[in-house]
Amino acid sequence: MKAATYFLETFGCQMNVLDSQLVAGQLRELGLRRVHSSDEADIVLFNTCSVRQHAEDKVLSRLGELKPLKRRRPETILGVIGCMAEREKEGLFRKAPHLDLLCGPGELYRLPALLAEVSQRREQVAALAGSQSRRTKVAQRAFDDDALEAFDLSRLAALRLTMPHTADVNILQSYVRVQRGCDKFCTYCVVPFVRGPERSRPPRNIVEEAQALVDQGCREITLLGQTVNSYLHQESGRPVRFAELLERVHALEGLDRLRFVTSFPADWDEDIFRVLRDCPRICPYLHIPAQSGSDRMLKAMKRGYTVAEYLKLMDTARKYVPEIALAGDFIVGFCGETEEDFQASVELVRRVEYKSIFVFKYSPRPGTTADRGRQDDVPYDVKARRNNELLAVQSEISLQQKQALVGHSVAVLVEGHSKAARKARSAGVGSRQLVGRTPHDLITVFDGEASAIGSLVNVRVESVSPLTLFGRIEAVVSPPRPARG
Ligand code: SAH
Ligand code: SF4
Ligand code: F3S
């Protein structure tokens, strides 16, 4: 039987969302049609995340649910791609013997060939880093770079060939990878193990990709990297750093908004702040995780900065861009975290006055330095309590910041129907509620026609909750932009 349909579900971070879009492009070129239920699919793929145990458990449970399907229709190809395939390696075949395919994030460019191999050989196939071991390491790296670059650039062909705004690709807001992998090896983190060493993509390719997206109607680009500010590429013998890359992408005609995530507090380059201040289409938003407010914990995490240095950086950011919105990540209950350490994180959250924070309960990851050398000694209920406490502190701050916006007008890029509207509409109830974001990344909900999706509007804020602004459209600043012919 020749496969005609595929189902693809994505877990994890923006990198995975982007990888899934590229995979969707590959599969479309193979003539496969995307379906929205695994029951209807000839190929079922999960693009997975390993950052915490909970992320992996979700996938294991989804895989378990597919056992009856695989028994009923053994010809269905079932694949795990992405970070969890890379972390678990062939061991995942033992946990889920009904799996046909494993493909790590660095091998996704081979996916079409791997799918063909599975359907011909009807055997389990695994493509993981280092599995082509005959090559020397240096040659392997050069080969991987070229192959992965081709994977990212495959989007250009897909953009030229296919209709934009198809159900599986969000063109209005797009991600562009600027950097792969990570070299920081924070002691708790699995990412360097599953995504490999840090590599910066050639600036020319990044700009070309961004331009192609803008030509197809993209209004907002988010540059992606685990530590974007460490971006460094040698171009004709001279280094191009992140500040210059930002300027080059910002110069693209037709681009309305430019964002970037995630920033790493150490090795910061003040030129980036200058560019942020001087380039009006770069959103005044910085996602720059602190992880902890305790120097003892930061040291144990091997983050490479102190709380004082982090605070100084936040102050400098506000000196250059006074209204900048700051977002951060925190881990609670890391090995050895005392109540005092945790209170230091609370203190940091109060002091920085973030726009929003993401809080995670420490989850030991096999193979990391922390897992090998330290005890996961904070009980789960203590982690849960600290998690809630930190979120509650932020929630108060977020509410106050948003209350100050009531009566003011904010600029919003209209993304689509709100979650509530989508739910109502799928239950057959009409709803005109739309959602979008401000340059400061504030989620804004308001009523409007579907024809407003893709436009830039001004919304007058009428009420707020800790996470959301509510208001009404005051003016359409710029209508939806069609693709250039
Ligand atoms: N590269 C980014 C973050 C990547 S992972 C950075 O360094 O900022 C996203 C977030 O997951 C991290 O910021 C961290 O807060 C959290 N995280 C990573 N490993 C974790 C673990 N083992 N347990 C709990 N949270 C973790
Ligand atoms: Fe993980 Fe640290 Fe790299 Fe971020 S910088 S991906 S937390 S190792
Ligand atoms: Fe998860 Fe991989 Fe991203 S581990 S957070 S999907 S890089």
Coordinates of C-alpha atoms and ligand atoms in Angstrom, one line a residue:
M1 CA 0.0 0.0 0.0
K2 CA 1.3 3.5 -0.8
A3 CA 0.8 6.0 2.0
A4 CA -1.5 8.9 1.1
T5 CA -2.1 10.7 4.4
Y6 CA -0.1 11.7 7.5
F7 CA -0.8 12.9 11.0
L8 CA 1.8 15.0 12.8
E9 CA 1.5 16.2 16.4
T10 CA 4.1 18.5 17.9
F11 CA 5.3 18.7 21.5
G12 CA 8.0 21.0 23.0
C13 CA 9.4 24.4 22.1
Q14 CA 9.4 26.7 19.0
M15 CA 12.3 24.8 17.5
N16 CA 10.0 21.8 17.2
V17 CA 7.1 23.9 15.8
L18 CA 9.5 25.0 13.1
D19 CA 10.8 21.5 12.5
S20 CA 7.3 20.3 12.2
Q21 CA 6.5 22.9 9.5
L22 CA 9.6 21.8 7.6
V23 CA 8.6 18.2 7.9
A24 CA 5.0 19.1 6.7
G25 CA 6.7 20.7 3.7
Q26 CA 8.7 17.6 2.9
L27 CA 5.6 15.3 3.2
R28 CA 3.6 17.6 1.0
E29 CA 6.2 17.4 -1.6
L30 CA 5.9 13.6 -1.4
G31 CA 2.2 14.1 -2.3
L32 CA 1.0 13.2 1.2
R33 CA -2.1 15.0 2.6
R34 CA -2.3 16.1 6.3
V35 CA -5.2 14.7 8.3
H36 CA -6.2 15.8 11.8
S37 CA -6.8 12.4 13.4
S38 CA -4.3 9.6 13.8
D39 CA -7.2 7.2 12.9
E40 CA -7.3 8.4 9.3
A41 CA -3.6 8.5 8.8
D42 CA -1.2 6.1 6.9
I43 CA 1.7 7.7 8.7
V44 CA 1.6 8.9 12.3
L45 CA 4.4 11.1 13.6
F46 CA 5.1 12.6 17.0
N47 CA 7.6 15.4 17.1
T48 CA 8.8 15.1 20.6
C49 CA 10.4 17.0 23.6
S50 CA 12.7 15.7 26.3
V51 CA 13.2 18.8 28.4
R52 CA 11.2 17.4 31.3
Q53 CA 9.9 13.9 32.2
H54 CA 6.4 15.2 31.9
A55 CA 6.9 16.0 28.2
E56 CA 8.2 12.5 27.6
D57 CA 5.3 10.9 29.6
K58 CA 2.8 12.6 27.4
V59 CA 4.3 11.0 24.3
L60 CA 4.6 7.6 25.9
S61 CA 0.9 7.8 26.7
R62 CA 0.0 8.9 23.2
L63 CA 2.0 6.0 21.8
G64 CA 0.2 3.6 24.1
E65 CA -3.1 4.8 22.8
L66 CA -2.0 3.9 19.3
K67 CA -1.5 0.2 20.0
P68 CA -5.1 -0.8 18.9
L69 CA -4.7 1.2 15.7
K70 CA -1.4 -0.6 14.9
R71 CA -3.0 -4.0 15.6
R72 CA -6.0 -3.2 13.4
R73 CA -3.9 -1.6 10.6
P74 CA -0.3 -2.9 10.9
E75 CA 0.7 -1.2 7.7
T76 CA 0.3 2.2 9.4
I77 CA 3.8 3.7 9.9
L78 CA 4.3 5.0 13.4
G79 CA 7.3 7.3 14.0
V80 CA 8.8 9.3 16.9
I81 CA 10.9 12.2 15.6
G82 CA 12.7 15.0 17.5
C83 CA 14.4 15.3 20.8
M84 CA 12.9 12.2 22.6
A85 CA 14.0 9.9 19.7
E86 CA 17.5 11.3 20.1
R87 CA 17.5 10.9 23.9
E88 CA 16.0 7.5 24.2
K89 CA 17.6 6.1 21.0
E90 CA 16.8 2.5 20.1
G91 CA 15.7 1.9 23.8
L92 CA 12.4 3.5 22.7
F93 CA 11.7 0.5 20.5
R94 CA 11.8 -1.6 23.6
K95 CA 9.4 0.7 25.5
A96 CA 7.1 0.9 22.4
P97 CA 7.7 -2.2 20.2
H98 CA 4.9 -1.1 17.8
L99 CA 7.0 1.9 16.7
D100 CA 8.5 1.8 13.2
L101 CA 10.7 4.8 13.0
L102 CA 13.0 6.9 15.2
C103 CA 14.5 10.1 13.8
G104 CA 16.5 12.6 15.8
P105 CA 16.2 16.4 15.2
G106 CA 19.6 16.4 13.3
E107 CA 18.4 13.8 10.9
L108 CA 15.1 15.2 9.8
Y109 CA 16.4 16.0 6.4
R110 CA 16.5 12.2 5.7
L111 CA 12.8 11.7 6.7
P112 CA 11.4 11.0 3.2
A113 CA 14.1 8.4 2.6
L114 CA 13.5 6.8 6.0
L115 CA 9.8 6.5 5.4
A116 CA 10.5 4.8 2.1
E117 CA 12.9 2.5 3.9
V118 CA 10.3 1.5 6.5
S119 CA 7.6 0.8 4.0
Q120 CA 9.9 -1.3 1.8
R121 CA 11.7 -3.3 4.5
R122 CA 8.9 -3.4 7.0
E123 CA 11.5 -3.2 9.8
Q124 CA 12.2 -0.8 12.5
V125 CA 14.4 2.0 11.3
A126 CA 16.4 4.5 13.4
A127 CA 18.3 7.7 12.3
L128 CA 20.1 9.3 15.2
A129 CA 23.2 11.5 15.6
G130 CA 26.4 9.5 15.0
S131 CA 24.6 6.6 13.3
Q132 CA 26.6 7.2 10.1
S133 CA 29.8 6.4 12.0
R134 CA 32.0 5.6 9.0
R135 CA 32.7 9.3 8.4
T136 CA 35.4 11.2 10.4
K137 CA 34.0 13.6 12.9
V138 CA 35.0 16.7 11.0
A139 CA 33.6 15.4 7.7
Q140 CA 30.5 14.3 9.5
R141 CA 30.0 17.8 11.0
A142 CA 30.5 19.5 7.6
F143 CA 28.1 17.0 6.1
D144 CA 25.5 17.6 8.8
D145 CA 25.8 21.4 8.5
D146 CA 25.1 21.2 4.7
A147 CA 22.3 18.7 5.1
L148 CA 20.6 20.7 7.9
E149 CA 21.0 23.9 6.0
A150 CA 19.3 22.2 3.1
F151 CA 16.5 21.1 5.5
D152 CA 15.9 24.7 6.6
L153 CA 16.1 26.0 3.1
S154 CA 13.7 23.4 1.8
R155 CA 11.1 25.9 3.0
L156 CA 12.0 28.2 0.2
A157 CA 11.0 25.7 -2.4
A158 CA 7.8 24.9 -0.5
L159 CA 7.0 28.6 -0.3
R160 CA 7.5 29.1 -4.0
L161 CA 5.6 26.0 -5.0
T162 CA 2.6 25.9 -2.6
M163 CA -0.2 28.2 -1.6
P164 CA 0.6 30.1 1.5
H165 CA -2.0 30.2 4.3
T166 CA -2.6 26.5 4.0
A167 CA -4.0 24.9 7.1
D168 CA -0.7 23.5 8.2
V169 CA 1.5 26.6 7.8
N170 CA 1.1 29.8 9.7
I171 CA 2.6 32.4 7.4
L172 CA 1.5 35.5 9.2
Q173 CA 3.9 34.9 12.0
S174 CA 6.9 32.7 11.2
Y175 CA 9.9 31.3 12.9
V176 CA 13.4 31.4 11.3
R177 CA 16.2 29.4 12.8
V178 CA 19.4 31.4 13.2
Q179 CA 21.3 28.9 15.4
R180 CA 21.1 25.1 16.0
G181 CA 22.1 23.3 19.1
C182 CA 23.6 24.6 22.3
D183 CA 27.1 24.6 23.9
K184 CA 26.2 25.9 27.4
F185 CA 25.5 22.6 29.1
C186 CA 23.6 24.0 32.1
T187 CA 23.8 21.1 34.5
Y188 CA 20.0 20.3 34.5
C189 CA 19.5 20.5 30.7
V190 CA 19.1 17.8 28.1
V191 CA 19.1 20.2 25.1
P192 CA 22.8 20.1 24.2
F193 CA 22.6 16.3 24.2
V194 CA 19.7 16.1 21.9
R195 CA 20.2 19.1 19.7
G196 CA 24.0 18.8 19.4
P197 CA 26.7 21.6 19.3
E198 CA 25.9 25.2 18.8
R199 CA 26.1 26.3 15.1
S200 CA 25.1 29.6 13.6
R201 CA 23.5 29.6 10.1
P202 CA 24.9 31.8 7.3
P203 CA 23.3 35.3 7.6
R204 CA 22.7 35.3 3.8
N205 CA 20.5 32.2 4.1
I206 CA 18.6 33.6 7.1
V207 CA 17.9 36.9 5.3
E208 CA 16.8 35.0 2.1
E209 CA 14.4 32.9 4.1
A210 CA 13.0 35.8 5.9
Q211 CA 12.5 37.7 2.6
A212 CA 10.7 34.8 1.0
L213 CA 8.4 34.6 4.0
V214 CA 7.7 38.3 3.9
D215 CA 7.0 38.0 0.1
Q216 CA 4.3 35.4 0.9
G217 CA 2.5 37.7 3.4
C218 CA 4.4 37.1 6.7
R219 CA 4.3 40.2 8.9
E220 CA 6.1 39.0 12.0
I221 CA 9.3 37.0 12.1
T222 CA 10.8 35.4 15.3
L223 CA 14.4 34.4 15.1
L224 CA 15.1 31.2 16.9
G225 CA 18.1 29.9 18.8
Q226 CA 18.7 28.4 22.3
T227 CA 21.1 31.3 23.0
V228 CA 20.4 33.7 20.1
N229 CA 22.7 36.4 21.4
S230 CA 25.7 34.1 21.0
Y231 CA 25.0 34.0 17.3
L232 CA 28.3 34.3 15.4
H233 CA 29.1 33.4 11.8
Q234 CA 32.2 34.1 9.8
E235 CA 31.3 35.7 6.5
S236 CA 34.1 36.2 4.0
G237 CA 36.6 36.2 6.8
R238 CA 34.8 38.6 9.1
P239 CA 32.5 37.8 12.0
V240 CA 28.8 38.6 11.9
R241 CA 27.3 38.8 15.3
F242 CA 23.7 38.9 16.5
A243 CA 23.3 42.7 16.5
E244 CA 24.3 42.9 12.9
L245 CA 22.1 39.9 11.9
L246 CA 19.1 41.7 13.6
E247 CA 19.8 44.9 11.6
R248 CA 20.0 43.0 8.4
V249 CA 16.7 41.2 8.9
H250 CA 15.1 44.4 10.2
A251 CA 16.0 46.1 6.9
L252 CA 13.7 43.8 4.9
E253 CA 11.0 45.8 3.3
G254 CA 7.5 44.8 4.2
L255 CA 8.4 43.2 7.6
D256 CA 6.2 44.7 10.3
R257 CA 7.6 43.0 13.4
L258 CA 10.8 41.2 14.4
R259 CA 11.3 39.2 17.6
F260 CA 14.0 36.8 18.8
V261 CA 14.2 34.0 21.5
T262 CA 15.8 32.9 23.7
S263 CA 18.5 35.2 25.0
F264 CA 21.2 34.0 27.4
P265 CA 22.2 36.4 30.1
A266 CA 26.0 35.7 30.0
D267 CA 28.2 36.9 27.1
W268 CA 25.7 39.8 26.4
D269 CA 26.8 42.3 23.8
E270 CA 25.6 45.8 24.4
D271 CA 25.3 46.4 20.6
I272 CA 22.1 44.3 20.7
F273 CA 20.5 46.9 23.0
R274 CA 21.6 49.7 20.6
V275 CA 19.9 47.9 17.7
L276 CA 16.8 47.3 19.8
R277 CA 16.6 51.0 20.6
D278 CA 17.2 52.2 17.1
C279 CA 15.2 49.7 15.0
P280 CA 11.5 50.5 15.4
R281 CA 10.2 47.2 14.0
I282 CA 12.1 45.1 16.5
C283 CA 9.6 44.4 19.3
P284 CA 10.5 45.7 22.7
Y285 CA 10.5 42.3 24.2
L286 CA 13.3 40.2 25.7
H287 CA 12.9 36.6 26.8
I288 CA 15.9 36.2 29.0
P289 CA 15.6 33.3 31.6
A290 CA 17.2 33.8 35.0
Q291 CA 16.4 30.3 36.3
S292 CA 17.1 31.3 39.9
G293 CA 17.6 34.3 42.1
S294 CA 20.2 32.5 44.2
D295 CA 23.9 32.6 43.3
R296 CA 24.4 29.3 45.0
M297 CA 21.8 27.7 42.6
L298 CA 23.1 29.6 39.6
K299 CA 26.5 28.1 40.3
A300 CA 25.1 24.6 40.7
M301 CA 23.3 25.1 37.4
K302 CA 26.5 26.4 35.8
R303 CA 24.7 29.3 34.3
G304 CA 27.8 31.5 34.2
Y305 CA 26.4 34.7 35.8
T306 CA 25.5 36.0 39.2
V307 CA 22.2 37.6 40.3
A308 CA 23.9 41.0 40.5
E309 CA 25.1 40.6 36.9
Y310 CA 21.7 39.5 35.7
L311 CA 20.0 42.5 37.5
K312 CA 22.6 44.9 36.0
L313 CA 21.7 43.5 32.5
M314 CA 18.0 44.1 33.1
D315 CA 18.7 47.6 34.2
T316 CA 20.8 48.3 31.1
A317 CA 18.0 46.9 28.9
R318 CA 15.6 49.4 30.5
K319 CA 18.1 52.2 30.1
Y320 CA 18.2 51.6 26.4
V321 CA 14.5 50.7 25.9
P322 CA 12.6 52.0 29.0
E323 CA 9.3 50.3 28.1
I324 CA 10.9 46.9 27.3
A325 CA 8.8 43.9 28.3
L326 CA 11.0 41.3 30.0
A327 CA 10.1 37.6 30.2
G328 CA 12.0 34.9 32.1
D329 CA 12.1 31.2 33.0
F330 CA 12.6 29.9 36.5
I331 CA 13.3 26.4 37.8
V332 CA 12.0 25.6 41.3
G333 CA 13.2 22.7 43.4
F334 CA 16.6 22.2 41.8
C335 CA 18.9 19.9 43.7
G336 CA 19.6 21.4 47.1
E337 CA 17.3 24.4 46.8
T338 CA 16.5 25.7 50.3
E339 CA 13.7 27.9 51.3
E340 CA 16.1 30.7 51.4
D341 CA 17.3 30.0 47.8
F342 CA 13.7 30.0 46.7
Q343 CA 12.9 33.2 48.5
A344 CA 15.8 34.8 46.5
S345 CA 13.9 33.8 43.3
V346 CA 10.8 35.4 44.7
E347 CA 12.8 38.5 45.4
L348 CA 14.3 38.6 41.9
V349 CA 10.8 38.3 40.4
R350 CA 9.6 41.2 42.5
R351 CA 12.7 43.3 41.6
V352 CA 12.7 42.7 37.8
E353 CA 9.0 43.2 37.3
Y354 CA 8.7 40.8 34.4
K355 CA 5.9 41.0 31.9
S356 CA 5.6 37.2 32.4
I357 CA 7.5 34.2 33.7
F358 CA 7.5 30.5 33.0
V359 CA 8.1 28.4 36.1
F360 CA 9.2 24.8 35.9
K361 CA 9.5 22.1 38.6
Y362 CA 13.0 20.6 38.3
S363 CA 12.9 17.3 36.5
P364 CA 16.1 15.2 36.5
R365 CA 17.3 14.3 33.0
P366 CA 19.3 11.2 32.6
G367 CA 22.9 11.8 31.4
T368 CA 23.1 15.5 32.6
T369 CA 25.7 16.6 35.1
A370 CA 23.0 17.4 37.8
D371 CA 21.5 13.9 37.4
R372 CA 24.8 12.2 37.7
G373 CA 26.3 14.3 40.5
R374 CA 23.4 15.6 42.6
Q375 CA 20.4 14.4 44.5
D376 CA 16.9 15.4 43.4
D377 CA 16.2 16.1 47.1
V378 CA 13.3 18.6 47.0
P379 CA 10.1 16.7 47.5
Y380 CA 7.4 17.0 44.8
D381 CA 4.9 18.8 46.9
V382 CA 7.5 21.4 47.9
K383 CA 8.3 22.0 44.2
A384 CA 4.6 22.3 43.5
R385 CA 4.1 24.8 46.3
R386 CA 7.1 26.9 45.2
N387 CA 5.9 26.8 41.6
N388 CA 2.5 28.2 42.6
E389 CA 4.0 30.8 45.0
L390 CA 6.2 32.2 42.3
L391 CA 3.4 32.3 39.8
A392 CA 1.2 34.1 42.3
V393 CA 3.8 36.8 42.9
Q394 CA 4.1 37.3 39.1
S395 CA 0.4 37.2 38.6
E396 CA 0.0 40.3 40.9
I397 CA 2.7 42.1 39.0
S398 CA 1.2 41.2 35.6
L399 CA -2.2 42.4 36.7
Q400 CA -0.9 45.8 38.0
Q401 CA 1.1 46.3 34.8
K402 CA -2.0 45.6 32.7
Q403 CA -4.3 47.7 34.8
A404 CA -2.1 50.7 33.9
L405 CA -3.1 50.1 30.3
V406 CA -6.9 50.4 30.8
G407 CA -8.1 53.3 28.7
H408 CA -5.0 53.3 26.5
S409 CA -4.7 52.2 22.9
V410 CA -2.4 49.3 22.0
A411 CA -1.1 48.1 18.6
V412 CA -2.2 44.5 17.8
L413 CA -1.4 42.1 15.0
V414 CA -4.6 40.1 14.6
E415 CA -3.7 36.4 14.7
G416 CA -7.1 34.7 14.5
H417 CA -10.1 33.7 16.5
S418 CA -9.6 33.5 20.3
K419 CA -9.5 30.1 22.0
A420 CA -12.9 30.6 23.4
A421 CA -14.3 31.6 19.9
R422 CA -12.7 28.5 18.3
K423 CA -14.3 26.3 21.0
A424 CA -17.7 28.0 20.6
R425 CA -17.5 27.8 16.8
S426 CA -16.6 24.1 16.8
A427 CA -19.7 23.6 19.0
G428 CA -21.8 25.5 16.3
V429 CA -22.1 28.7 18.3
G430 CA -21.1 31.9 16.4
S431 CA -18.4 34.0 18.1
R432 CA -16.6 37.1 16.7
Q433 CA -13.9 37.1 19.4
L434 CA -10.4 37.6 17.9
V435 CA -7.0 37.5 19.5
G436 CA -3.7 39.1 18.8
R437 CA -0.5 40.4 20.4
T438 CA 1.0 43.8 21.1
P439 CA 4.7 44.5 20.3
H440 CA 5.3 43.9 24.1
D441 CA 3.8 40.4 23.6
L442 CA 0.6 41.1 25.5
I443 CA -2.3 38.9 24.5
T444 CA -5.3 41.0 23.5
V445 CA -8.8 39.8 23.0
F446 CA -11.5 41.8 21.2
D447 CA -14.5 41.4 18.8
G448 CA -14.2 41.7 15.1
E449 CA -14.8 40.2 11.7
A450 CA -12.8 37.3 10.4
S451 CA -11.7 39.6 7.6
A452 CA -9.6 41.5 10.2
I453 CA -7.3 38.5 10.7
G454 CA -3.8 39.4 9.4
S455 CA -4.3 43.1 9.9
L456 CA -2.6 45.5 12.3
V457 CA -5.2 47.3 14.4
N458 CA -5.4 49.7 17.4
V459 CA -7.3 48.3 20.3
R460 CA -8.6 50.4 23.1
V461 CA -8.1 48.5 26.4
E462 CA -11.3 48.2 28.5
S463 CA -10.5 45.6 31.1
V464 CA -7.7 43.2 32.0
S465 CA -6.9 39.9 33.7
P466 CA -3.3 38.8 34.7
L467 CA -2.8 37.2 31.3
T468 CA -5.0 39.1 28.9
L469 CA -6.1 42.6 27.8
F470 CA -9.7 43.0 26.7
G471 CA -10.8 45.8 24.4
R472 CA -12.4 47.0 21.2
I473 CA -10.9 47.8 17.8
E474 CA -10.5 51.5 17.4
A475 CA -8.8 51.7 14.0
V476 CA -7.4 49.5 11.3
V477 CA -3.8 50.6 10.8
S478 CA -3.0 48.3 8.0
P479 CA -5.3 45.7 6.4
P480 CA -4.2 42.1 5.8
R481 CA -1.4 41.9 3.3
P482 CA -1.7 39.4 0.4
A483 CA 1.3 37.6 -0.9
R484 CA 3.3 39.4 -3.6
G485 CA 2.6 37.9 -7.0
Ligands
SAH1 N1 17.8 27.8 25.8 C1 16.9 28.4 26.7 C2 15.9 27.4 27.3 C3 15.7 26.0 26.8 S1 14.7 24.9 27.7 C4 17.6 29.1 27.8 O1 18.7 28.7 28.2 O2 17.1 30.0 28.3 C5 13.4 25.9 28.3 C6 13.3 26.0 29.8 O3 13.0 24.8 30.3 C7 14.6 26.5 30.5 O4 14.7 27.9 30.4 C8 14.4 26.0 31.9 O5 13.8 26.9 32.7 C9 13.5 24.8 31.7 N2 14.2 23.5 31.9 C10 15.2 23.0 31.2 N3 15.6 21.8 31.7 C11 14.8 21.6 32.8 C12 14.7 20.5 33.7 N4 15.6 19.5 33.7 N5 13.8 20.6 34.7 C13 12.9 21.6 34.7 N6 13.0 22.7 33.8 C14 13.9 22.6 32.9
SF4_2 FE1 19.7 24.2 28.1 FE2 21.3 26.0 29.2 FE3 21.4 25.5 26.6 FE4 19.3 26.8 27.5 S1 21.4 27.5 27.5 S2 19.3 25.1 26.1 S3 19.0 25.9 29.5 S4 21.9 24.1 28.2
F3S3 FE1 12.2 20.2 24.1 FE2 13.9 19.7 22.2 FE3 12.9 22.1 22.5 S1 14.0 18.9 24.3 S2 12.4 22.2 24.6 S3 11.8 20.3 21.9 S4 14.9 21.6 21.9

